[in-house]
PDB file of C-alpha atoms in Angstrom:
ATOM      1  CA  MET A   7       8.133 -16.770 -14.472  1.00  0.00           C
ATOM      2  CA  THR A   8       5.948 -17.869 -11.580  1.00  0.00           C
ATOM      3  CA  ASP A   9       2.358 -16.673 -11.604  1.00  0.00           C
ATOM      4  CA  LEU A  10       0.852 -17.131  -8.164  1.00  0.00           C
ATOM      5  CA  ARG A  11      -2.617 -15.854  -7.291  1.00  0.00           C
ATOM      6  CA  ILE A  12      -3.446 -16.162  -3.596  1.00  0.00           C
ATOM      7  CA  LEU A  13      -6.134 -14.803  -1.296  1.00  0.00           C
ATOM      8  CA  LEU A  14      -4.437 -13.365   1.786  1.00  0.00           C
ATOM      9  CA  ALA A  15      -5.816 -12.890   5.278  1.00  0.00           C
ATOM     10  CA  PRO A  16      -6.769  -9.363   6.404  1.00  0.00           C
ATOM     11  CA  THR A  17      -3.498  -8.986   8.303  1.00  0.00           C
ATOM     12  CA  THR A  18      -1.444  -9.346   5.142  1.00  0.00           C
ATOM     13  CA  ARG A  19      -2.277  -5.856   3.928  1.00  0.00           C
ATOM     14  CA  LEU A  20       0.744  -4.013   2.511  1.00  0.00           C
ATOM     15  CA  ILE A  21       1.377  -0.147   2.208  1.00  0.00           C
ATOM     16  CA  GLY A  22      -1.794   1.334   1.063  1.00  0.00           C
ATOM     17  CA  ALA A  23      -3.560  -1.984   0.445  1.00  0.00           C
ATOM     18  CA  VAL A  24      -7.268  -1.121   0.315  1.00  0.00           C
ATOM     19  CA  LEU A  25      -9.939  -3.087   2.182  1.00  0.00           C
ATOM     20  CA  LEU A  26     -13.381  -2.742   0.640  1.00  0.00           C
ATOM     21  CA  THR A  27     -16.196  -2.519   3.175  1.00  0.00           C
ATOM     22  CA  ALA A  28     -19.915  -2.696   2.706  1.00  0.00           C
ATOM     23  CA  SER A  29     -22.985  -2.580   4.925  1.00  0.00           C
ATOM     24  CA  ALA A  30     -26.594  -3.443   4.201  1.00  0.00           C
ATOM     25  CA  LEU A  31     -29.409  -1.670   6.038  1.00  0.00           C
ATOM     26  CA  ALA A  32     -32.819  -3.274   6.292  1.00  0.00           C
ATOM     27  CA  PRO A  33     -35.607  -0.940   5.043  1.00  0.00           C
ATOM     28  CA  ALA A  34     -38.077   0.409   7.605  1.00  0.00           C
ATOM     29  CA  TYR A  35     -41.715   0.788   6.576  1.00  0.00           C
ATOM     30  CA  ALA A  36     -44.182   3.098   8.334  1.00  0.00           C
ATOM     31  CA  ALA A  37     -46.956   0.495   7.982  1.00  0.00           C
ATOM     32  CA  ASP A  38     -44.905  -2.019   9.929  1.00  0.00           C
ATOM     33  CA  PRO A  39     -45.625  -1.562  13.674  1.00  0.00           C
ATOM     34  CA  ALA A  40     -42.389  -3.336  14.603  1.00  0.00           C
ATOM     35  CA  PRO A  41     -39.369  -1.872  12.792  1.00  0.00           C
ATOM     36  CA  LYS A  42     -37.072  -4.467  11.381  1.00  0.00           C
ATOM     37  CA  ALA A  43     -33.626  -4.737  12.878  1.00  0.00           C
ATOM     38  CA  ALA A  44     -30.782  -3.540  10.710  1.00  0.00           C
ATOM     39  CA  THR A  45     -28.969  -6.277   8.881  1.00  0.00           C
ATOM     40  CA  PRO A  46     -25.451  -6.746  10.296  1.00  0.00           C
ATOM     41  CA  ALA A  47     -22.677  -5.320   8.165  1.00  0.00           C
ATOM     42  CA  THR A  48     -21.402  -7.855   5.698  1.00  0.00           C
ATOM     43  CA  PRO A  49     -17.608  -8.062   5.564  1.00  0.00           C
ATOM     44  CA  ALA A  50     -16.361  -7.441   2.073  1.00  0.00           C
ATOM     45  CA  GLU A  51     -14.339 -10.040   0.259  1.00  0.00           C
ATOM     46  CA  GLU A  52     -10.603  -9.562   0.515  1.00  0.00           C
ATOM     47  CA  PRO A  53      -8.968  -8.576  -2.786  1.00  0.00           C
ATOM     48  CA  SER A  54      -6.851 -11.324  -4.292  1.00  0.00           C
ATOM     49  CA  THR A  55      -3.105 -10.891  -4.488  1.00  0.00           C
ATOM     50  CA  LEU A  56      -1.190 -11.638  -7.662  1.00  0.00           C
ATOM     51  CA  ILE A  57       2.563 -12.208  -7.348  1.00  0.00           C
ATOM     52  CA  LEU A  58       4.764 -12.703 -10.396  1.00  0.00           C
ATOM     53  CA  SER A  59       8.340 -13.922  -9.892  1.00  0.00           C
ATOM     54  CA  ASP A  60      11.005 -16.081 -11.511  1.00  0.00           C
ATOM     55  CA  THR A  61      11.122 -18.538  -8.593  1.00  0.00           C
ATOM     56  CA  LEU A  62       9.101 -19.412  -5.499  1.00  0.00           C
ATOM     57  CA  HIS A  63      10.082 -21.429  -2.429  1.00  0.00           C
ATOM     58  CA  TYR A  64       7.389 -22.235   0.138  1.00  0.00           C
ATOM     59  CA  ASP A  65       8.089 -23.850   3.525  1.00  0.00           C
ATOM     60  CA  ASP A  66       4.864 -25.086   5.140  1.00  0.00           C
ATOM     61  CA  VAL A  67       6.580 -25.849   8.453  1.00  0.00           C
ATOM     62  CA  LYS A  68       8.002 -22.340   8.790  1.00  0.00           C
ATOM     63  CA  LYS A  69       4.968 -20.757   7.095  1.00  0.00           C
ATOM     64  CA  GLN A  70       7.342 -18.883   4.851  1.00  0.00           C
ATOM     65  CA  SER A  71       7.201 -17.949   1.164  1.00  0.00           C
ATOM     66  CA  VAL A  72      10.231 -16.581  -0.690  1.00  0.00           C
ATOM     67  CA  PHE A  73       9.764 -15.048  -4.143  1.00  0.00           C
ATOM     68  CA  THR A  74      12.848 -14.140  -6.160  1.00  0.00           C
ATOM     69  CA  GLY A  75      13.622 -12.600  -9.530  1.00  0.00           C
ATOM     70  CA  ASN A  76      11.720  -9.597 -10.897  1.00  0.00           C
ATOM     71  CA  VAL A  77       9.013  -9.796  -8.240  1.00  0.00           C
ATOM     72  CA  ASN A  78       5.793  -7.894  -8.965  1.00  0.00           C
ATOM     73  CA  LEU A  79       2.973  -7.932  -6.434  1.00  0.00           C
ATOM     74  CA  THR A  80      -0.471  -6.527  -7.180  1.00  0.00           C
ATOM     75  CA  ARG A  81      -3.185  -6.290  -4.527  1.00  0.00           C
ATOM     76  CA  GLY A  82      -6.164  -4.168  -5.385  1.00  0.00           C
ATOM     77  CA  LEU A  83      -4.800  -0.741  -6.293  1.00  0.00           C
ATOM     78  CA  MET A  84      -1.427  -1.362  -4.644  1.00  0.00           C
ATOM     79  CA  THR A  85       1.659  -2.669  -6.463  1.00  0.00           C
ATOM     80  CA  LEU A  86       5.122  -3.607  -5.231  1.00  0.00           C
ATOM     81  CA  SER A  87       8.239  -4.290  -7.296  1.00  0.00           C
ATOM     82  CA  SER A  88      11.415  -5.856  -5.887  1.00  0.00           C
ATOM     83  CA  ASP A  89      14.038  -8.507  -6.567  1.00  0.00           C
ATOM     84  CA  THR A  90      13.168 -10.605  -3.502  1.00  0.00           C
ATOM     85  CA  LEU A  91      10.031 -10.837  -1.370  1.00  0.00           C
ATOM     86  CA  GLN A  92       9.901 -12.945   1.778  1.00  0.00           C
ATOM     87  CA  MET A  93       6.622 -13.407   3.646  1.00  0.00           C
ATOM     88  CA  THR A  94       6.115 -15.239   6.950  1.00  0.00           C
ATOM     89  CA  GLU A  95       3.148 -15.923   9.221  1.00  0.00           C
ATOM     90  CA  ASP A  96       3.125 -16.448  12.988  1.00  0.00           C
ATOM     91  CA  ALA A  97       0.927 -18.778  15.027  1.00  0.00           C
ATOM     92  CA  GLN A  98      -1.723 -16.070  15.382  1.00  0.00           C
ATOM     93  CA  GLY A  99      -1.913 -15.566  11.621  1.00  0.00           C
ATOM     94  CA  ASN A 100      -0.091 -12.226  11.605  1.00  0.00           C
ATOM     95  CA  GLN A 101       1.907 -11.584   8.468  1.00  0.00           C
ATOM     96  CA  TYR A 102       5.387 -10.109   8.106  1.00  0.00           C
ATOM     97  CA  GLY A 103       7.068  -9.242   4.821  1.00  0.00           C
ATOM     98  CA  THR A 104      10.490  -8.090   3.678  1.00  0.00           C
ATOM     99  CA  ALA A 105      11.209  -6.910   0.129  1.00  0.00           C
ATOM    100  CA  THR A 106      14.746  -6.206  -1.058  1.00  0.00           C
ATOM    101  CA  ALA A 107      16.413  -4.940  -4.213  1.00  0.00           C
ATOM    102  CA  ASN A 108      19.693  -5.886  -5.852  1.00  0.00           C
ATOM    103  CA  LYS A 109      22.633  -3.495  -5.841  1.00  0.00           C
ATOM    104  CA  GLY A 110      21.886  -0.374  -7.861  1.00  0.00           C
ATOM    105  CA  LYS A 111      18.116  -0.914  -7.715  1.00  0.00           C
ATOM    106  CA  VAL A 112      15.287  -0.003  -5.321  1.00  0.00           C
ATOM    107  CA  VAL A 113      12.056  -1.467  -4.017  1.00  0.00           C
ATOM    108  CA  THR A 114       9.059   0.466  -5.355  1.00  0.00           C
ATOM    109  CA  ILE A 115       5.561   0.632  -3.896  1.00  0.00           C
ATOM    110  CA  ARG A 116       2.636   2.439  -5.504  1.00  0.00           C
ATOM    111  CA  GLN A 117      -0.824   2.985  -4.048  1.00  0.00           C
ATOM    112  CA  GLU A 118      -3.551   4.554  -6.181  1.00  0.00           C
ATOM    113  CA  ARG A 119      -6.425   6.561  -4.703  1.00  0.00           C
ATOM    114  CA  PRO A 120      -8.771   7.205  -7.647  1.00  0.00           C
ATOM    115  CA  ASP A 121     -11.382   9.018  -5.550  1.00  0.00           C
ATOM    116  CA  THR A 122      -8.901  11.814  -4.785  1.00  0.00           C
ATOM    117  CA  PHE A 123      -6.822  11.472  -7.971  1.00  0.00           C
ATOM    118  CA  GLU A 124      -3.809  10.596  -5.825  1.00  0.00           C
ATOM    119  CA  LEU A 125      -0.879   8.250  -6.220  1.00  0.00           C
ATOM    120  CA  ILE A 126       1.437   7.479  -3.303  1.00  0.00           C
ATOM    121  CA  GLU A 127       4.826   6.224  -4.454  1.00  0.00           C
ATOM    122  CA  GLY A 128       7.541   4.987  -2.110  1.00  0.00           C
ATOM    123  CA  LYS A 129      11.073   3.837  -2.899  1.00  0.00           C
ATOM    124  CA  GLY A 130      13.864   2.389  -0.782  1.00  0.00           C
ATOM    125  CA  LEU A 131      16.587  -0.241  -0.710  1.00  0.00           C
ATOM    126  CA  ARG A 132      14.429  -2.428   1.518  1.00  0.00           C
ATOM    127  CA  ALA A 133      10.804  -2.540   2.614  1.00  0.00           C
ATOM    128  CA  GLU A 134       9.386  -4.222   5.706  1.00  0.00           C
ATOM    129  CA  TYR A 135       5.772  -4.912   6.688  1.00  0.00           C
ATOM    130  CA  ASP A 136       4.533  -5.679  10.210  1.00  0.00           C
ATOM    131  CA  GLY A 137       0.999  -7.053  10.265  1.00  0.00           C
ATOM    132  CA  THR A 138       0.647  -6.665  14.037  1.00  0.00           C
ATOM    133  CA  LYS A 139       1.136  -2.902  13.757  1.00  0.00           C
ATOM    134  CA  SER A 140      -0.128  -2.365  10.197  1.00  0.00           C
ATOM    135  CA  THR A 141       3.066  -0.477   9.419  1.00  0.00           C
ATOM    136  CA  PHE A 142       5.202  -0.482   6.312  1.00  0.00           C
ATOM    137  CA  ASP A 143       8.802   0.770   6.433  1.00  0.00           C
ATOM    138  CA  LEU A 144      10.950   1.907   3.516  1.00  0.00           C
ATOM    139  CA  ILE A 145      14.579   1.632   4.603  1.00  0.00           C
ATOM    140  CA  GLY A 146      17.726   3.037   3.011  1.00  0.00           C
ATOM    141  CA  GLN A 147      17.554   5.983   0.598  1.00  0.00           C
ATOM    142  CA  ALA A 148      13.842   6.153   1.401  1.00  0.00           C
ATOM    143  CA  VAL A 149      11.605   8.524  -0.541  1.00  0.00           C
ATOM    144  CA  VAL A 150       7.812   8.837  -0.416  1.00  0.00           C
ATOM    145  CA  VAL A 151       6.005  11.136  -2.866  1.00  0.00           C
ATOM    146  CA  ARG A 152       2.305  12.003  -3.042  1.00  0.00           C
ATOM    147  CA  TYR A 153       1.126  12.824  -6.544  1.00  0.00           C
ATOM    148  CA  VAL A 154      -2.140  14.628  -7.245  1.00  0.00           C
ATOM    149  CA  CYS A 155      -3.382  14.468 -10.832  1.00  0.00           C
ATOM    150  CA  GLY A 156       0.061  13.252 -11.877  1.00  0.00           C
ATOM    151  CA  LYS A 157       1.957  16.147 -10.263  1.00  0.00           C
ATOM    152  CA  PRO A 158       4.172  15.763  -7.149  1.00  0.00           C
ATOM    153  CA  PHE A 159       2.823  17.626  -4.126  1.00  0.00           C
ATOM    154  CA  ASP A 160       4.367  16.168  -0.951  1.00  0.00           C
ATOM    155  CA  THR A 161       7.792  14.525  -0.626  1.00  0.00           C
ATOM    156  CA  ILE A 162       9.491  12.917   2.373  1.00  0.00           C
ATOM    157  CA  ARG A 163      13.137  11.811   2.290  1.00  0.00           C
ATOM    158  CA  GLY A 164      15.103  10.006   4.982  1.00  0.00           C
ATOM    159  CA  GLU A 165      16.906   6.821   5.882  1.00  0.00           C
ATOM    160  CA  ARG A 166      13.659   5.267   7.056  1.00  0.00           C
ATOM    161  CA  VAL A 167      10.105   6.329   6.288  1.00  0.00           C
ATOM    162  CA  ARG A 168       7.252   4.509   8.021  1.00  0.00           C
ATOM    163  CA  TYR A 169       3.612   4.546   6.926  1.00  0.00           C
ATOM    164  CA  ASN A 170       0.846   3.434   9.291  1.00  0.00           C
ATOM    165  CA  GLU A 171      -2.134   2.004   7.432  1.00  0.00           C
ATOM    166  CA  LYS A 172      -4.572   2.350  10.329  1.00  0.00           C
ATOM    167  CA  THR A 173      -3.856   5.982  11.119  1.00  0.00           C
ATOM    168  CA  GLY A 174      -2.690   7.137   7.675  1.00  0.00           C
ATOM    169  CA  THR A 175       0.322   8.813   9.287  1.00  0.00           C
ATOM    170  CA  TYR A 176       4.001   8.982   8.346  1.00  0.00           C
ATOM    171  CA  GLU A 177       7.187   8.908  10.404  1.00  0.00           C
ATOM    172  CA  ALA A 178      10.690   9.562   9.093  1.00  0.00           C
ATOM    173  CA  GLN A 179      14.185   9.143  10.499  1.00  0.00           C
ATOM    174  CA  GLY A 180      17.512  10.426   9.267  1.00  0.00           C
ATOM    175  CA  GLY A 181      20.801   8.550   9.172  1.00  0.00           C
ATOM    176  CA  PRO A 182      23.959   7.933   7.140  1.00  0.00           C
ATOM    177  CA  ASN A 183      21.937   6.237   4.399  1.00  0.00           C
ATOM    178  CA  SER A 184      19.293   8.959   4.103  1.00  0.00           C
ATOM    179  CA  ALA A 185      17.983  10.080   0.730  1.00  0.00           C
ATOM    180  CA  ALA A 186      18.348  13.662   1.987  1.00  0.00           C
ATOM    181  CA  ALA A 187      21.618  15.568   2.158  1.00  0.00           C
ATOM    182  CA  GLY A 188      23.582  15.453   5.401  1.00  0.00           C
ATOM    183  CA  GLY A 189      21.757  12.369   6.651  1.00  0.00           C
ATOM    184  CA  ARG A 190      18.771  14.493   7.596  1.00  0.00           C
ATOM    185  CA  VAL A 191      15.021  14.130   7.056  1.00  0.00           C
ATOM    186  CA  ARG A 192      13.706  16.430   4.346  1.00  0.00           C
ATOM    187  CA  SER A 193      10.006  17.018   3.768  1.00  0.00           C
ATOM    188  CA  VAL A 194       8.323  19.285   1.258  1.00  0.00           C
ATOM    189  CA  ALA A 195       4.562  19.900   1.359  1.00  0.00           C
ATOM    190  CA  GLU A 196       2.503  22.051  -0.967  1.00  0.00           C
ATOM    191  CA  PRO A 197      -0.368  24.128   0.493  1.00  0.00           C
ATOM    192  CA  ARG A 198      -3.606  22.199   0.970  1.00  0.00           C
ATOM    193  CA  ALA A 199      -5.479  24.738  -1.142  1.00  0.00           C
ATOM    194  CA  LYS A 200      -3.196  24.023  -4.072  1.00  0.00           C
ATOM    195  CA  ALA A 201      -3.849  20.284  -3.840  1.00  0.00           C
ATOM    196  CA  ASP A 202      -7.601  20.851  -3.533  1.00  0.00           C
ATOM    197  CA  ALA A 203      -7.508  23.035  -6.658  1.00  0.00           C
ATOM    198  CA  ALA A 204      -5.693  20.284  -8.563  1.00  0.00           C
ATOM    199  CA  VAL A 205      -8.299  17.726  -7.501  1.00  0.00           C
ATOM    200  CA  ALA A 206     -11.115  20.063  -8.548  1.00  0.00           C
ATOM    201  CA  GLU A 207      -9.513  20.519 -11.952  1.00  0.00           C
ATOM    202  CA  CYS A 208      -9.182  16.774 -12.404  1.00  0.00           C
ATOM    203  CA  ARG A 209     -12.837  16.263 -11.493  1.00  0.00           C
ATOM    204  CA  LYS A 210     -13.783  18.912 -14.028  1.00  0.00           C
ATOM    205  CA  GLN A 211     -11.737  17.230 -16.763  1.00  0.00           C
ATOM    206  CA  GLN A 212     -13.171  13.821 -15.866  1.00  0.00           C
ATOM    207  CA  ALA A 213     -16.735  15.163 -16.007  1.00  0.00           C
ATOM    208  CA  ALA A 214     -16.020  16.758 -19.393  1.00  0.00           C
ATOM    209  CA  LYS A 215     -14.799  13.424 -20.778  1.00  0.00           C
ATOM    210  CA  LYS A 216     -17.894  11.612 -19.535  1.00  0.00           C
ATOM    211  CA  GLY A 217     -20.108  14.263 -21.089  1.00  0.00           C
ATOM    212  CA  ARG A 218     -18.749  13.696 -24.577  1.00  0.00           C
TER     213      ARG A 218
END
């Protein structure tokens, strides 16, 4: 099994990959007649990416990496599982990725959001990432589920489901290989109040555990 730990450029973010940001503000003192200028925001360090696979082929000329065999990618709070993962980089440093699964299996992506007790889980026969658009597509029997406190709340089914990292929006298309009946798009969303109540309950349980 190949164990490869690499630090990727900002444009290599996959579905739900989380960028940590930080800013430092210079203190202002009343006794100081000339207020100090605020310290420029310091860009946070990119989270490292760990990829486990049975084999790895890297082509420096083509700027292409191909991971095969039980591929598991972990980047921050995001994980991806597939049978093959191919990543390429263009001259501008933009990253593109394609993950595929063997027959009878699916590509799985999970993104945790601890602050809201959420887990976004997506599955499909193939997954594609476009660094220029910050979009991630699940293609073929695509299903995306949002869990709150371990319970499913929102579900989208289609042939293709796209998630935009910058806007946090979803798009879905139907087709002959849709995960929904009749080749349609099927979405189920629980009321916002119900999700908020679940989050509140989780916070209460978490606070109770810390108070022990």
